[in-house]
Short mmCIF file of N, CA and C and ligand atoms in Angstrom, two decimals:
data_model
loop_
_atom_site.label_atom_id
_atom_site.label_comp_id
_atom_site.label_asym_id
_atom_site.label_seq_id
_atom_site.Cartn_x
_atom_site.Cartn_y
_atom_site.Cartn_z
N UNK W 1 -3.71 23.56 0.80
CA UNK W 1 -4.19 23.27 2.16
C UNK W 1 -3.12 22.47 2.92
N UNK W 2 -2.97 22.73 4.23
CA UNK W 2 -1.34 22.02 4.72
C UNK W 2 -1.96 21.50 6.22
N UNK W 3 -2.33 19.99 5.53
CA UNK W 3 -2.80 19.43 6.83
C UNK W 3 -1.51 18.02 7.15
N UNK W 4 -2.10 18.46 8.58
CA UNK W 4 -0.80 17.90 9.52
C UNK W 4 -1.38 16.57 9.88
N UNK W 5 -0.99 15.88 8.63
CA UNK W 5 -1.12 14.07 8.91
C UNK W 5 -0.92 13.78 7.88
N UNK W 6 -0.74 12.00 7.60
CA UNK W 6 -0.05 11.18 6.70
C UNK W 6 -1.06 11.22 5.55
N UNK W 7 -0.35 10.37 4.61
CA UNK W 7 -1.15 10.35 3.27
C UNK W 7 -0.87 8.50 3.33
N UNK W 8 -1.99 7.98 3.69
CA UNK W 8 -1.41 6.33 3.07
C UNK W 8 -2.20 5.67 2.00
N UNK W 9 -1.22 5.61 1.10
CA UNK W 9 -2.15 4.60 -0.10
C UNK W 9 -2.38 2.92 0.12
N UNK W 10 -3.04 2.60 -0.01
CA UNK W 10 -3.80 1.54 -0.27
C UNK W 10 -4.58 0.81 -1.29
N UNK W 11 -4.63 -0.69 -1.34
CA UNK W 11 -5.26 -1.10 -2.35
C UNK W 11 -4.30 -2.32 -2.74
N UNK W 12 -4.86 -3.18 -4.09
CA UNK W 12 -4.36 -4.78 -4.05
C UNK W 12 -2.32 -4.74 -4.15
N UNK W 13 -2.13 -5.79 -4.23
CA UNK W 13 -1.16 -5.97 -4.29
C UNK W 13 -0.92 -6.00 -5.87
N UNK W 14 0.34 -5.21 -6.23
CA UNK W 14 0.46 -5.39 -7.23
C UNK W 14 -0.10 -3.78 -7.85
N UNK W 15 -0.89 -2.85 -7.32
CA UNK W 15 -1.48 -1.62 -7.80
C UNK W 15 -0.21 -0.70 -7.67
N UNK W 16 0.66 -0.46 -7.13
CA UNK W 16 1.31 0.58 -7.73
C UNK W 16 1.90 1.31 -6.00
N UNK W 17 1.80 0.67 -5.07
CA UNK W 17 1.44 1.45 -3.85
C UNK W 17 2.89 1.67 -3.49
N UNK W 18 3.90 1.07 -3.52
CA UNK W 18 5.63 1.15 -2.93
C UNK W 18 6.08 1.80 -4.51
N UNK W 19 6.04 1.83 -5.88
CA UNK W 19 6.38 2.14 -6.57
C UNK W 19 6.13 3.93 -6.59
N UNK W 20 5.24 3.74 -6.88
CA UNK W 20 4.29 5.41 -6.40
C UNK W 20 4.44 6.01 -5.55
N UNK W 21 4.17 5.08 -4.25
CA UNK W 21 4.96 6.42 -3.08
C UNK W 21 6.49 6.89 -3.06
N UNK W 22 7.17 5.82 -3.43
CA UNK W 22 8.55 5.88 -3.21
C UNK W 22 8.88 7.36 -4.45
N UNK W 23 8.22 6.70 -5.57
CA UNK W 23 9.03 8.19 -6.61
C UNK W 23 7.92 9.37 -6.36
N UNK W 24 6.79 9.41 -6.00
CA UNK W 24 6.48 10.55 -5.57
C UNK W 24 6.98 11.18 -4.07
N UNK W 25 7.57 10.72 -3.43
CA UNK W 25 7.80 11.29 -2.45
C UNK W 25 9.42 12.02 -2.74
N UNK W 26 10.11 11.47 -3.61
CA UNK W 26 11.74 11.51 -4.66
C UNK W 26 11.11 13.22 -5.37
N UNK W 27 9.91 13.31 -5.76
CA UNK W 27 9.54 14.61 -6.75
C UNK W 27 9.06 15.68 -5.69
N UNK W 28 8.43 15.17 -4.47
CA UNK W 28 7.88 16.37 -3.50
C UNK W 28 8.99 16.60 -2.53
N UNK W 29 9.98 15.65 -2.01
CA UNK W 29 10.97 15.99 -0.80
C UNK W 29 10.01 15.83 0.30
N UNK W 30 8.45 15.52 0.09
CA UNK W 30 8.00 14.77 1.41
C UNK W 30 8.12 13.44 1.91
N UNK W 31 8.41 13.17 3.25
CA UNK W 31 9.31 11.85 3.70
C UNK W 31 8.51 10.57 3.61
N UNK W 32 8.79 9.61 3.46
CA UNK W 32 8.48 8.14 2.85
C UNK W 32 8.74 7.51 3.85
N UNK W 33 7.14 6.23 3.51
CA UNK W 33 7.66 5.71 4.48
C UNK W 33 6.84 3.80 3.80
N UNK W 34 7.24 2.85 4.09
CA UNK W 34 7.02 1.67 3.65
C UNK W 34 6.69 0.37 4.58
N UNK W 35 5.34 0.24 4.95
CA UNK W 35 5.18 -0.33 6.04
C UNK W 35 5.85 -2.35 5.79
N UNK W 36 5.88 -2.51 5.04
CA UNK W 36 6.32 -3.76 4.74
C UNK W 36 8.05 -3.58 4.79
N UNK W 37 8.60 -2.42 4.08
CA UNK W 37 10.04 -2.66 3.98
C UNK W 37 10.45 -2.48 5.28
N UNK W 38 9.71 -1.56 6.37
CA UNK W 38 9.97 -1.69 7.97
C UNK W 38 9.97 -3.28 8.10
N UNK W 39 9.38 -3.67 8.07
CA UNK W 39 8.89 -5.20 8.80
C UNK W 39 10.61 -5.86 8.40
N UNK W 40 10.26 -5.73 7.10
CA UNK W 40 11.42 -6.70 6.34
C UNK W 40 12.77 -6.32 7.18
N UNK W 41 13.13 -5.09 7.13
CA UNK W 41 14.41 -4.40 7.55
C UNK W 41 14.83 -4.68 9.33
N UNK W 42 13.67 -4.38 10.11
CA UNK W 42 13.57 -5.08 11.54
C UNK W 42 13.84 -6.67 11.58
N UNK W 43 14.01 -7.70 10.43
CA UNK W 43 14.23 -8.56 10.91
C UNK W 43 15.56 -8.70 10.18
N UNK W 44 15.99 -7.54 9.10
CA UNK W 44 17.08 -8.05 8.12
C UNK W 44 17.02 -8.75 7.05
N UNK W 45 15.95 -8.93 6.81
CA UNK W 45 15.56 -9.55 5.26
C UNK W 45 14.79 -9.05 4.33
N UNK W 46 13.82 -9.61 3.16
CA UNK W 46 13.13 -9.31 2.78
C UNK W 46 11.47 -9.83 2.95
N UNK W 47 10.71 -9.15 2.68
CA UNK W 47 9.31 -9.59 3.51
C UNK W 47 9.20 -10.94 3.16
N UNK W 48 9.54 -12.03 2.19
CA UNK W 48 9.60 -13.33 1.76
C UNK W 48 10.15 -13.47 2.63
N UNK W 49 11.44 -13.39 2.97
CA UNK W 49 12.27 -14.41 4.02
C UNK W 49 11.32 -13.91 5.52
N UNK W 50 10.84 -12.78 5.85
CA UNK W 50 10.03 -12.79 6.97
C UNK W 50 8.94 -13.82 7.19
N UNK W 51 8.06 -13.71 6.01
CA UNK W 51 7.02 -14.82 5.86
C UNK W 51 7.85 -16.14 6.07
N UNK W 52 8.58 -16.55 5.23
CA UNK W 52 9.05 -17.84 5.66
C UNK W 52 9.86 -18.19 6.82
N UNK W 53 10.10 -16.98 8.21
CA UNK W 53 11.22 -17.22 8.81
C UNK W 53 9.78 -17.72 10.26
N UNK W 54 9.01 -16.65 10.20
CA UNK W 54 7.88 -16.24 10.96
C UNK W 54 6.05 -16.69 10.91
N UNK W 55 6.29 -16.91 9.60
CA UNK W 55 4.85 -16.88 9.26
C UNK W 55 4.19 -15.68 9.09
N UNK W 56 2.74 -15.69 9.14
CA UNK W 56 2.05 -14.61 8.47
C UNK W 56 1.24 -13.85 9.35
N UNK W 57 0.78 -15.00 11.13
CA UNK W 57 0.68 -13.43 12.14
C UNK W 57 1.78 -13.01 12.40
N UNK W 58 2.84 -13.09 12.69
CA UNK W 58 3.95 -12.83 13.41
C UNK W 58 3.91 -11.46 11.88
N UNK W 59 4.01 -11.34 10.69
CA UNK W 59 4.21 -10.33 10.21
C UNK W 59 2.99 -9.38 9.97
N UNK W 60 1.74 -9.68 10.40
CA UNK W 60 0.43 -9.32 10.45
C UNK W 60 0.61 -7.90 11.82
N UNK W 61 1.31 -8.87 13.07
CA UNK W 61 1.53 -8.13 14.14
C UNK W 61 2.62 -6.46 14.30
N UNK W 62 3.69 -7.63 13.14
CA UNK W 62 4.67 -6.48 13.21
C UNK W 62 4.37 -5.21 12.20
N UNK W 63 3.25 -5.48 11.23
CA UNK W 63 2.86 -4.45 10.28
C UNK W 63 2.04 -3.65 11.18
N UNK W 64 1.20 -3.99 12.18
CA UNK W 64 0.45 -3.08 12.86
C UNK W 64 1.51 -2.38 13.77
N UNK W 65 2.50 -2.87 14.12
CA UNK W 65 3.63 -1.99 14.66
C UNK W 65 4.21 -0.87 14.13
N UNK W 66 4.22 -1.25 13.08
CA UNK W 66 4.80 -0.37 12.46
C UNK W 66 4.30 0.88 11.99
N UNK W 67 2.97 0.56 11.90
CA UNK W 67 1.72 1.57 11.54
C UNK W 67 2.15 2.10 12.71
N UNK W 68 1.85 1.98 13.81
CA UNK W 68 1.62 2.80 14.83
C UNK W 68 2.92 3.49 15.57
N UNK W 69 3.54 2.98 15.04
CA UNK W 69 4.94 3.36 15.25
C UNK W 69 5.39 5.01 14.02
N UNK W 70 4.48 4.89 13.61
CA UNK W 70 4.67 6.22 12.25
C UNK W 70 3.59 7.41 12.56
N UNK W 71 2.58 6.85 13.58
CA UNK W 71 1.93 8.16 14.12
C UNK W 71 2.53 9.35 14.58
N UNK W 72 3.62 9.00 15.16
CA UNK W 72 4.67 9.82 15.99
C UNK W 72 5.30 10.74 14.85
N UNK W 73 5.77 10.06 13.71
CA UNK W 73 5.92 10.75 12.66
C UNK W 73 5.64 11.70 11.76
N UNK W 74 6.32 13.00 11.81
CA UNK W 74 5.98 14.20 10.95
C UNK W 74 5.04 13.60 10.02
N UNK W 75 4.45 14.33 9.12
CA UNK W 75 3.42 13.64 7.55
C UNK W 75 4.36 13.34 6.79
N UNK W 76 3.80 12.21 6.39
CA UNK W 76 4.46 11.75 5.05
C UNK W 76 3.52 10.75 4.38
N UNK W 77 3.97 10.55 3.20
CA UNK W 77 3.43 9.28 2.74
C UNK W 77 3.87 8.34 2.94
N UNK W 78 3.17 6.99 2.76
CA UNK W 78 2.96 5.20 3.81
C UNK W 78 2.39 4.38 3.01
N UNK W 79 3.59 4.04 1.94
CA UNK W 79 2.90 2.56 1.79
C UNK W 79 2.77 1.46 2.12
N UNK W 80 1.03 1.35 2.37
CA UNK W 80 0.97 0.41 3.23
C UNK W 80 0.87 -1.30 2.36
N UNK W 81 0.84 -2.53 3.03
CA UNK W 81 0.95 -3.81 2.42
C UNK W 81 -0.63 -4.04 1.79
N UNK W 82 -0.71 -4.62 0.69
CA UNK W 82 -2.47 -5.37 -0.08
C UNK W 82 -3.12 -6.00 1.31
N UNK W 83 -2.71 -6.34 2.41
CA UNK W 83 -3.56 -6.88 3.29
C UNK W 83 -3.35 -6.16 4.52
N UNK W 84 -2.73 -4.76 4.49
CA UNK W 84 -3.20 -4.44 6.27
C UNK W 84 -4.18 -3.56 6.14
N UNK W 85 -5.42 -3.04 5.39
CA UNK W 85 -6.99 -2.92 5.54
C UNK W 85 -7.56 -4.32 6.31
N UNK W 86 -7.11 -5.49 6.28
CA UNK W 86 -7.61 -6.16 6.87
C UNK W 86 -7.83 -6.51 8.60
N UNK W 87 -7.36 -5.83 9.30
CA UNK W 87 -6.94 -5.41 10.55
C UNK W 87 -8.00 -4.18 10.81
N UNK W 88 -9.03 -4.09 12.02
CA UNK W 88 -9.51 -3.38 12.00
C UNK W 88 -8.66 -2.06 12.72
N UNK W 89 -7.90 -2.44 13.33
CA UNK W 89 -6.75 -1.61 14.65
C UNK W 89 -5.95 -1.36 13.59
N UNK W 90 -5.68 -1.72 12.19
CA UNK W 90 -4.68 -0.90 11.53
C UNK W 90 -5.86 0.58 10.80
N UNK W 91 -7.12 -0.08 9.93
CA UNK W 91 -8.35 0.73 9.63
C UNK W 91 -8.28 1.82 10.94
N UNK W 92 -8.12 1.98 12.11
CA UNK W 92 -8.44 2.95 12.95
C UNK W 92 -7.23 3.66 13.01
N UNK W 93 -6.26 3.35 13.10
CA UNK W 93 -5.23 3.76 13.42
C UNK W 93 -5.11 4.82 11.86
N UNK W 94 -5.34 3.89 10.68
CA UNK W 94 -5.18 4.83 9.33
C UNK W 94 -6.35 6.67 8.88
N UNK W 95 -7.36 6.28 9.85
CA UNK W 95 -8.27 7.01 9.51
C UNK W 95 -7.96 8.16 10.63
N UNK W 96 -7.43 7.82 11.95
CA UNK W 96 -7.29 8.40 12.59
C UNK W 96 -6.37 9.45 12.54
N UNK W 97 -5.35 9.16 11.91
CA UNK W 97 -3.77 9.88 11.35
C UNK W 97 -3.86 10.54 10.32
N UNK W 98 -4.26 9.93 9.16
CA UNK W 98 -4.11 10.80 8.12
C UNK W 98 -5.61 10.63 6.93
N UNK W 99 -4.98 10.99 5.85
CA UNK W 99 -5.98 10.70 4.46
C UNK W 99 -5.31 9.70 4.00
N UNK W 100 -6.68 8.21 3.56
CA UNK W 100 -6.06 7.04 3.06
C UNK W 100 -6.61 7.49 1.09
N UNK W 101 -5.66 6.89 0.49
CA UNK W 101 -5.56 7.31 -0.83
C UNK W 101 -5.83 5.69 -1.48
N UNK W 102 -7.28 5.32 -2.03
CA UNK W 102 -7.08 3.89 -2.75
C UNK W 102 -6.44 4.12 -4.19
N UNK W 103 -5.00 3.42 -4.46
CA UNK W 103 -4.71 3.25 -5.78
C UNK W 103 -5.13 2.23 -6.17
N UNK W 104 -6.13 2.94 -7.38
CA UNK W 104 -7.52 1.77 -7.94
C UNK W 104 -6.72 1.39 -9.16
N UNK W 105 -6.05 0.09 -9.63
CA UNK W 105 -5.04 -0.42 -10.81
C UNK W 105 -6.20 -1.57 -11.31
N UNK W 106 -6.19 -1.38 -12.31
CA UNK W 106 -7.32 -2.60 -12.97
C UNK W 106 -6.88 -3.92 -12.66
N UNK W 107 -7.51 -4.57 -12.97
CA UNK W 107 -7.21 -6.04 -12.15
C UNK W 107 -6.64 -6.70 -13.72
N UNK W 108 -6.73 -6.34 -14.88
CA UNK W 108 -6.13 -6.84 -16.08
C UNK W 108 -4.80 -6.61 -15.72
N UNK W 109 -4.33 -4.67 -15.60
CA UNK W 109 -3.26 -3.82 -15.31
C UNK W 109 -2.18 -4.80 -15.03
N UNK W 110 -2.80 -5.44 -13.18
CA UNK W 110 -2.14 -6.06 -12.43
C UNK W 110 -1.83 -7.52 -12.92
N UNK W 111 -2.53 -8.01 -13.42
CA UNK W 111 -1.92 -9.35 -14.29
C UNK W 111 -1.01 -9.71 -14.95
N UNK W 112 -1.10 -8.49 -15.59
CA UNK W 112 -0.25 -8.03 -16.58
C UNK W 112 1.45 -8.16 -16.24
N UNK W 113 1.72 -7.94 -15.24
CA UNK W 113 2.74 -7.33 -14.67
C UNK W 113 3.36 -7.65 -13.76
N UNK W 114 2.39 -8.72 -12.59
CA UNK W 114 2.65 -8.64 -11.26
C UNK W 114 3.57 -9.89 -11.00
N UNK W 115 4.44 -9.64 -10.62
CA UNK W 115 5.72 -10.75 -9.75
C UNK W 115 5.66 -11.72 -8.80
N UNK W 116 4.97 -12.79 -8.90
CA UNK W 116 4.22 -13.41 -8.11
C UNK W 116 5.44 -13.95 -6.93
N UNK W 117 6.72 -14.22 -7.42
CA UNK W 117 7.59 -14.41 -6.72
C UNK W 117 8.34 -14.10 -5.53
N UNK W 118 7.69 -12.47 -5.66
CA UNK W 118 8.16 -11.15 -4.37
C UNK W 118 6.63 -11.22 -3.88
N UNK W 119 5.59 -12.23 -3.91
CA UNK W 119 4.54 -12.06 -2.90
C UNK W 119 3.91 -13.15 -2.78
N UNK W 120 4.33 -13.64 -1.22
CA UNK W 120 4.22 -14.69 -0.14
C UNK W 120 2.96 -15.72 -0.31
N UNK W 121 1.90 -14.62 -0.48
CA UNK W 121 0.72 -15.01 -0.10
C UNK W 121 0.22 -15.38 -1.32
N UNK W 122 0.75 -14.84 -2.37
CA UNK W 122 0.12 -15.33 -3.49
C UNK W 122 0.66 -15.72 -4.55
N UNK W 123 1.71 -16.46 -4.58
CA UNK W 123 2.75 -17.05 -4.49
C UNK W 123 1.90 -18.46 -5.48
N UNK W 124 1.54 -19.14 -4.36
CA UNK W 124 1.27 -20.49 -4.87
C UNK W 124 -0.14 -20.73 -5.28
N UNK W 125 -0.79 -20.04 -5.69
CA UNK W 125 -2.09 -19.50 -5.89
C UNK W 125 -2.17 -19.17 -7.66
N UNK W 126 -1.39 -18.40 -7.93
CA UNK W 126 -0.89 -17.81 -9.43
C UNK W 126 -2.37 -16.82 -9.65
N UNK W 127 -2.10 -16.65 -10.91
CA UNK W 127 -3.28 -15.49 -11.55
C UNK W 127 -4.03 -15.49 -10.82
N UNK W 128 -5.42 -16.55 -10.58
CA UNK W 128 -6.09 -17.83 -10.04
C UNK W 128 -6.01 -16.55 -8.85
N UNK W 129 -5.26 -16.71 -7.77
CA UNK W 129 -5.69 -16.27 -6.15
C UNK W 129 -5.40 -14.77 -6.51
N UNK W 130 -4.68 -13.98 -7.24
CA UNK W 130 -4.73 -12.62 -7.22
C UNK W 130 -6.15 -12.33 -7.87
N UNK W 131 -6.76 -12.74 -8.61
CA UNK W 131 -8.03 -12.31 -9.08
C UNK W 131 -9.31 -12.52 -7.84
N UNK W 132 -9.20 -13.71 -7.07
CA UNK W 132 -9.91 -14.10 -6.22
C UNK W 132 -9.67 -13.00 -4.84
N UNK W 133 -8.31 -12.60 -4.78
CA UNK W 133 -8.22 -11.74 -3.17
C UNK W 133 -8.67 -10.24 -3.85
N UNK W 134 -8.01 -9.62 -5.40
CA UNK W 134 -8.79 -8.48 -5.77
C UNK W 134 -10.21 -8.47 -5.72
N UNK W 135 -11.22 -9.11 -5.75
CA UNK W 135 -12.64 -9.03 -5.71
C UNK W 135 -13.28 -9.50 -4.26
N UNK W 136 -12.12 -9.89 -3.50
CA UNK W 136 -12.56 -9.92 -2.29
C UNK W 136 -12.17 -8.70 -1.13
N UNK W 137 -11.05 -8.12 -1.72
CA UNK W 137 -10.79 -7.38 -0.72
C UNK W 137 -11.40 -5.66 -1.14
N UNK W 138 -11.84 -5.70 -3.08
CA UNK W 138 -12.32 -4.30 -3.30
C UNK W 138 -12.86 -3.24 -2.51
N UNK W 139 -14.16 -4.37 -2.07
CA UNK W 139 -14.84 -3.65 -1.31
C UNK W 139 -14.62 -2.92 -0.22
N UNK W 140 -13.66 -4.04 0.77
CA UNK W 140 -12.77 -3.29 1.80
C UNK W 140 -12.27 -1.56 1.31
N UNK W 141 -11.70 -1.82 0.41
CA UNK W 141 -10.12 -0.60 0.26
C UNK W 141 -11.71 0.51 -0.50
N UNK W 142 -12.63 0.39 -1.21
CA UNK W 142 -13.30 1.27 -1.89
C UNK W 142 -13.99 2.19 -0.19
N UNK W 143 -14.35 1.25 0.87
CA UNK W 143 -15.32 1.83 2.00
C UNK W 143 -14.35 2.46 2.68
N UNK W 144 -13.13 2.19 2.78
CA UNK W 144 -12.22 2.44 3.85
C UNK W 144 -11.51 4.06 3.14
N UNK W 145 -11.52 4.19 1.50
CA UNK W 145 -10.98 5.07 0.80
C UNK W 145 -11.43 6.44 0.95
N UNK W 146 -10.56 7.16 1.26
CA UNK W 146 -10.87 9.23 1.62
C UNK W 146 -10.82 9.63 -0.16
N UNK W 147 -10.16 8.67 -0.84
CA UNK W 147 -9.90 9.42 -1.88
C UNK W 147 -9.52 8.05 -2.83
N UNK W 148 -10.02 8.20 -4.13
CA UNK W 148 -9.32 7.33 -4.97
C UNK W 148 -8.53 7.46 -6.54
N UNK W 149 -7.54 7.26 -6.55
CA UNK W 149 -6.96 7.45 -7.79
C UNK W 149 -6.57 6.11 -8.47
N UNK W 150 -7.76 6.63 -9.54
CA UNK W 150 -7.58 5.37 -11.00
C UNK W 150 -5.98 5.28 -11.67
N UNK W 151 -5.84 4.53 -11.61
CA UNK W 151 -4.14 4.00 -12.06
C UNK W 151 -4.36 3.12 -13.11
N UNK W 152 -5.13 4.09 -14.44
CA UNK W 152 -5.00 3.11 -15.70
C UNK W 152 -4.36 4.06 -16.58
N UNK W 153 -3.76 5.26 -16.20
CA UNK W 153 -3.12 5.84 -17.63
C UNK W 153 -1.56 5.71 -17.37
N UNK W 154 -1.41 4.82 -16.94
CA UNK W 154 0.07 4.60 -16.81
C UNK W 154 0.82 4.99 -15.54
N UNK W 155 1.98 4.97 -15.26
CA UNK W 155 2.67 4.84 -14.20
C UNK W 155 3.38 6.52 -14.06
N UNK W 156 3.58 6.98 -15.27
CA UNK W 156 3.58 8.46 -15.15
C UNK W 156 2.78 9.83 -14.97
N UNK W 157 1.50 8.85 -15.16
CA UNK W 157 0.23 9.53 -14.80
C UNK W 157 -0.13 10.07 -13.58
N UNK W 158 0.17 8.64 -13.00
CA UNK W 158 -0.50 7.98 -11.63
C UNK W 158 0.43 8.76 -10.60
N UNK W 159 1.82 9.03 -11.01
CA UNK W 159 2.65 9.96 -10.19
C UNK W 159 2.53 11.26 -10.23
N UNK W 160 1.71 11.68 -10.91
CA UNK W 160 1.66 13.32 -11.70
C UNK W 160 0.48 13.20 -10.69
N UNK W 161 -0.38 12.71 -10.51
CA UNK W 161 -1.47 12.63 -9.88
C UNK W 161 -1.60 13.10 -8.49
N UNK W 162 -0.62 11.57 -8.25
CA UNK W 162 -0.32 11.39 -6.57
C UNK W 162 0.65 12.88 -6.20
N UNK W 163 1.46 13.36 -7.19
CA UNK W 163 2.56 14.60 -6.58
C UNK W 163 1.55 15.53 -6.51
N UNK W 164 0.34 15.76 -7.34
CA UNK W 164 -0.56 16.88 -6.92
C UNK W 164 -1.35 17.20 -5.68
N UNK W 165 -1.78 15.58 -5.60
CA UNK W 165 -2.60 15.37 -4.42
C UNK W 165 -1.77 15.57 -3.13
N UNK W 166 -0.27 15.21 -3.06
CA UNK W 166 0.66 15.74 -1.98
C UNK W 166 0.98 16.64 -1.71
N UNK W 167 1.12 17.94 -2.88
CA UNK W 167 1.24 19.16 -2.86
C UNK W 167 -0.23 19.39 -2.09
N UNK W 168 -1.34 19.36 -2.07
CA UNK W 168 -2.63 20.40 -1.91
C UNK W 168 -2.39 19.62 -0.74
N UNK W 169 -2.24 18.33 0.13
CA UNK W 169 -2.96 17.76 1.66
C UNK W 169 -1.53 17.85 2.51
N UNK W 170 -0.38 17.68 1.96
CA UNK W 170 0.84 17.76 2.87
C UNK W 170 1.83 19.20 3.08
N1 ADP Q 201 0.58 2.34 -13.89
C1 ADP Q 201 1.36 1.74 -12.99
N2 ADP Q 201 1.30 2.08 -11.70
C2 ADP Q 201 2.06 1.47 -10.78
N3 ADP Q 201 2.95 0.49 -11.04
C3 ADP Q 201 3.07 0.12 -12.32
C4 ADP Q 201 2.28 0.71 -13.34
N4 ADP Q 201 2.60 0.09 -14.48
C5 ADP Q 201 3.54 -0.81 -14.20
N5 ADP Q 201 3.84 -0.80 -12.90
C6 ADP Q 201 4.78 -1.70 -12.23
O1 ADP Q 201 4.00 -2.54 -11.40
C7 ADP Q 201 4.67 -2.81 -10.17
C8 ADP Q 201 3.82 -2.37 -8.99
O2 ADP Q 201 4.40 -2.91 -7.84
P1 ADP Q 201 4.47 -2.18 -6.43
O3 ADP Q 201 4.76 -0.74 -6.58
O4 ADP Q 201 5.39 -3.01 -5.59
O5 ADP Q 201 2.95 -2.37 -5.96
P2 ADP Q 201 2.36 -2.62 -4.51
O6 ADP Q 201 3.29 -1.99 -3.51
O7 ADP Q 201 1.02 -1.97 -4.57
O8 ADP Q 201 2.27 -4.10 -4.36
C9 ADP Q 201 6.00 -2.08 -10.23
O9 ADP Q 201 6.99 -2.98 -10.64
C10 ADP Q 201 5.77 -1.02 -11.29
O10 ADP Q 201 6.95 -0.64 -11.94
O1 S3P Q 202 -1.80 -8.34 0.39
C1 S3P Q 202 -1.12 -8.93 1.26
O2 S3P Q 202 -1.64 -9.72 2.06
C2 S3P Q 202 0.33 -8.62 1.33
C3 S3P Q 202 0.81 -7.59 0.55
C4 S3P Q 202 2.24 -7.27 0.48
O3 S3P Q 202 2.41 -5.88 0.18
P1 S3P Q 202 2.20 -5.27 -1.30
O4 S3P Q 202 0.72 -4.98 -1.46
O5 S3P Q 202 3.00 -4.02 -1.31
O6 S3P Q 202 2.68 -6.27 -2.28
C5 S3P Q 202 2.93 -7.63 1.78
O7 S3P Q 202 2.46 -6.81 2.82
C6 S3P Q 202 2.69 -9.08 2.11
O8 S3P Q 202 3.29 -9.85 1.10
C7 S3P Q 202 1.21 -9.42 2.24
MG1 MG Q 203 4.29 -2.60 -1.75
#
């Protein structure tokens, strides 16, 4: 089926969403796109040095820019940041464009693994606030989700998955 709009995944930080899009989009030759590494790259840094140069509306604002700035854009896949479901004008803008994809990563998965160092917000919080924003924001990314893919059989799975699901909607 070859529908003409984006594919954006979504879901916590730490689930798999810039890793996954980036090498599935490397296996389909469909174009990529990274709503945080925009932000970062518009100011010349990395989204840490944004947060610390700007703060957290000033990069709240420029992520909704950027969203909307990719409508214009042929389809592709968009990974988007663990907190722009929180924006209802980004929610409209996502539903409006394309199919949102929740990558559902267990919240152990993400413990497991996650780099607290490359993320701003949860940073000084430790295990402690990633467990607290995953059970707060679930609900969000599960209501807001066209589609969800479980991301517990591994990271080669989860791409075999996502390249199928890009083949049949893009
Ligand atoms: N099953 C998996 N799915 C996705 N990422 C995984 C998996 N297992 C381990 N990882 C690692 O976890 C990290 C996920 O980070 P990232 O892709 O930046 O997530 P997000 O963009 O959702 O915050 C990467 O370093 C990736 O290599
Ligand atoms: O969940 C959040 O509030 C954020 C998630 C990050 O993206 P990832 O989910 O790709 O880490 C990034 O947008 C910023 O650090 C804020
Ligand atoms: Mg990311």
């Amino acid at each position: 089926m070859a529908v003409d709009k984006h594919l954006f995944l979504i879901g916590m930080q730490g689930c798999g969403k810039s890793s996954l899009g980036k090498r599935t989009a490397k296996e389909t030759g469909v174009p990529f796109a990274d709503t945080d590494a925009m932000v970062a790259q518009s100011a010349g840094g990395t989204v840490n040095e944004f947060f610390e140069k700007y703060g957290e509306e000033t990069f709240r604002r420029a992520e909704t820019n950027a969203l909307a700035a990719l409508t214009y854009a042929r389809p592709m896949i968009i990974s988007t940041g663990g907190g722009t479901v929180l924006n209802p004008v980004n929610r409209h803008i996502m539903r409006s464009w394309g199919t949102i994809v929740l990558i559902d990563r267990p919240l152990e998965d993400i413990l497991s693994d996650i780099k607290l160092d490359r993320r701003p917000t949860l940073r000084d919080g430790g295990l402690a606030e990633v467990e607290r924003v995953y059970h707060e924001r679930l609900p969000i990314y599960r209501d807001l989700a066209d589609i969800t893919l479980r991301n517990d059989q591994g990271y080669h799975m989860a791409v075999y998955i996502l390249t199928r699901l890009v083949r049949e909607r893009l």
